[in-house]
Amino acid sequence: MAEDRNVQDPIDEGKGKRKEKKKPESKGLRRLMLLLFLLVGVAGAAIGLQFSGVWDARPLLYSIVPKLPYVGDQLSDLMDVPEVYTMTVEERRRYELRLWEDRLTEKELSLDEMERRLKALSSDLSARKDSLELAEARIASMDQKPESEKELSEIEKADFERVVRTYQEISARRAAKIVESLDPSLAVKILRALPEDDSAKILGRMDAAKAAWLTEQLASKKR
């Protein structure tokens, strides 16, 4: 009898071991379920914020979804996760380097285009300057003639009109610098030919004494 009590039934022993094995397995399953529940909750909150417009959750989701065990690849395809988020560290470094090189190339092309435009603009301004100086020289030479010969020819009229148009097209600051260097009588003629608003802007950017003198001349001519 005593021996029977001490000898444990092999069947009962096997059942005990199976029960002991089931406990860790059930704990692991509960942890996995809890983790999945938390992930679903976080994902739901992120999606809610995304649709409400409060927060853009896509970068966070894109970085997490591909790393999920077992279902990461399928979810990535389902959510159309951009390829960059599924890359390895090395692949991402190469990708970022390629992006940086592309941006650098784009900036170089932009700088080349800007340089080309600046050259074209510089050439245009140089041509305008030469034309303006020639027209001003013709008008100035006309001022040296006697009063009886001061009637403008058709060419001189065209030159003068071109000069006036040029002063209307350029900035008031630049026009003021040019007018300050002109012969006073020519400066008065040009300012008088300009619309009052344009001549006022030019005078407002000139040396005060020079502007005052030209204003007096313009006023006296009007009388």
PDB file of N, CA and C in Angstrom, residues 38-52 55-57:
ATOM      1  N   LEU A  38      -3.347  46.797 -28.392  1.00  0.00           N
ATOM      2  CA  LEU A  38      -2.756  48.132 -28.273  1.00  0.00           C
ATOM      3  C   LEU A  38      -2.416  48.710 -29.641  1.00  0.00           C
ATOM      4  N   LEU A  39      -1.875  47.841 -30.504  1.00  0.00           N
ATOM      5  CA  LEU A  39      -1.531  48.304 -31.849  1.00  0.00           C
ATOM      6  C   LEU A  39      -2.767  48.755 -32.615  1.00  0.00           C
ATOM      7  N   VAL A  40      -3.836  47.971 -32.477  1.00  0.00           N
ATOM      8  CA  VAL A  40      -5.086  48.345 -33.149  1.00  0.00           C
ATOM      9  C   VAL A  40      -5.616  49.664 -32.598  1.00  0.00           C
ATOM     10  N   GLY A  41      -5.514  49.838 -31.275  1.00  0.00           N
ATOM     11  CA  GLY A  41      -5.970  51.086 -30.668  1.00  0.00           C
ATOM     12  C   GLY A  41      -5.171  52.284 -31.132  1.00  0.00           C
ATOM     13  N   VAL A  42      -3.845  52.110 -31.148  1.00  0.00           N
ATOM     14  CA  VAL A  42      -2.981  53.200 -31.612  1.00  0.00           C
ATOM     15  C   VAL A  42      -3.256  53.516 -33.075  1.00  0.00           C
ATOM     16  N   ALA A  43      -3.400  52.450 -33.872  1.00  0.00           N
ATOM     17  CA  ALA A  43      -3.682  52.649 -35.299  1.00  0.00           C
ATOM     18  C   ALA A  43      -5.017  53.355 -35.492  1.00  0.00           C
ATOM     19  N   GLY A  44      -6.019  52.962 -34.699  1.00  0.00           N
ATOM     20  CA  GLY A  44      -7.328  53.611 -34.805  1.00  0.00           C
ATOM     21  C   GLY A  44      -7.264  55.083 -34.439  1.00  0.00           C
ATOM     22  N   ALA A  45      -6.537  55.389 -33.358  1.00  0.00           N
ATOM     23  CA  ALA A  45      -6.390  56.787 -32.954  1.00  0.00           C
ATOM     24  C   ALA A  45      -5.656  57.593 -34.017  1.00  0.00           C
ATOM     25  N   ALA A  46      -4.602  56.985 -34.569  1.00  0.00           N
ATOM     26  CA  ALA A  46      -3.839  57.683 -35.611  1.00  0.00           C
ATOM     27  C   ALA A  46      -4.688  57.935 -36.850  1.00  0.00           C
ATOM     28  N   ILE A  47      -5.484  56.928 -37.227  1.00  0.00           N
ATOM     29  CA  ILE A  47      -6.358  57.091 -38.395  1.00  0.00           C
ATOM     30  C   ILE A  47      -7.405  58.174 -38.139  1.00  0.00           C
ATOM     31  N   GLY A  48      -7.933  58.202 -36.901  1.00  0.00           N
ATOM     32  CA  GLY A  48      -8.902  59.242 -36.558  1.00  0.00           C
ATOM     33  C   GLY A  48      -8.305  60.635 -36.657  1.00  0.00           C
ATOM     34  N   LEU A  49      -7.101  60.797 -36.128  1.00  0.00           N
ATOM     35  CA  LEU A  49      -6.420  62.090 -36.226  1.00  0.00           C
ATOM     36  C   LEU A  49      -6.110  62.439 -37.672  1.00  0.00           C
ATOM     37  N   GLN A  50      -5.764  61.412 -38.457  1.00  0.00           N
ATOM     38  CA  GLN A  50      -5.457  61.628 -39.875  1.00  0.00           C
ATOM     39  C   GLN A  50      -6.678  62.172 -40.619  1.00  0.00           C
ATOM     40  N   PHE A  51      -7.811  61.506 -40.441  1.00  0.00           N
ATOM     41  CA  PHE A  51      -9.020  61.916 -41.162  1.00  0.00           C
ATOM     42  C   PHE A  51      -9.580  63.232 -40.636  1.00  0.00           C
ATOM     43  N   SER A  52      -9.340  63.544 -39.378  1.00  0.00           N
ATOM     44  CA  SER A  52      -9.820  64.820 -38.836  1.00  0.00           C
ATOM     45  C   SER A  52      -8.938  65.989 -39.253  1.00  0.00           C
ATOM     46  N   TRP A  55      -3.580  65.754 -37.511  1.00  0.00           N
ATOM     47  CA  TRP A  55      -2.194  65.257 -37.556  1.00  0.00           C
ATOM     48  C   TRP A  55      -2.047  64.324 -38.743  1.00  0.00           C
ATOM     49  N   ASP A  56      -0.934  64.409 -39.421  1.00  0.00           N
ATOM     50  CA  ASP A  56      -0.646  63.511 -40.538  1.00  0.00           C
ATOM     51  C   ASP A  56       0.040  62.265 -39.986  1.00  0.00           C
ATOM     52  N   ALA A  57      -0.725  61.183 -39.898  1.00  0.00           N
ATOM     53  CA  ALA A  57      -0.218  59.956 -39.275  1.00  0.00           C
ATOM     54  C   ALA A  57       0.514  59.050 -40.249  1.00  0.00           C
TER      55      ALA A  57
END
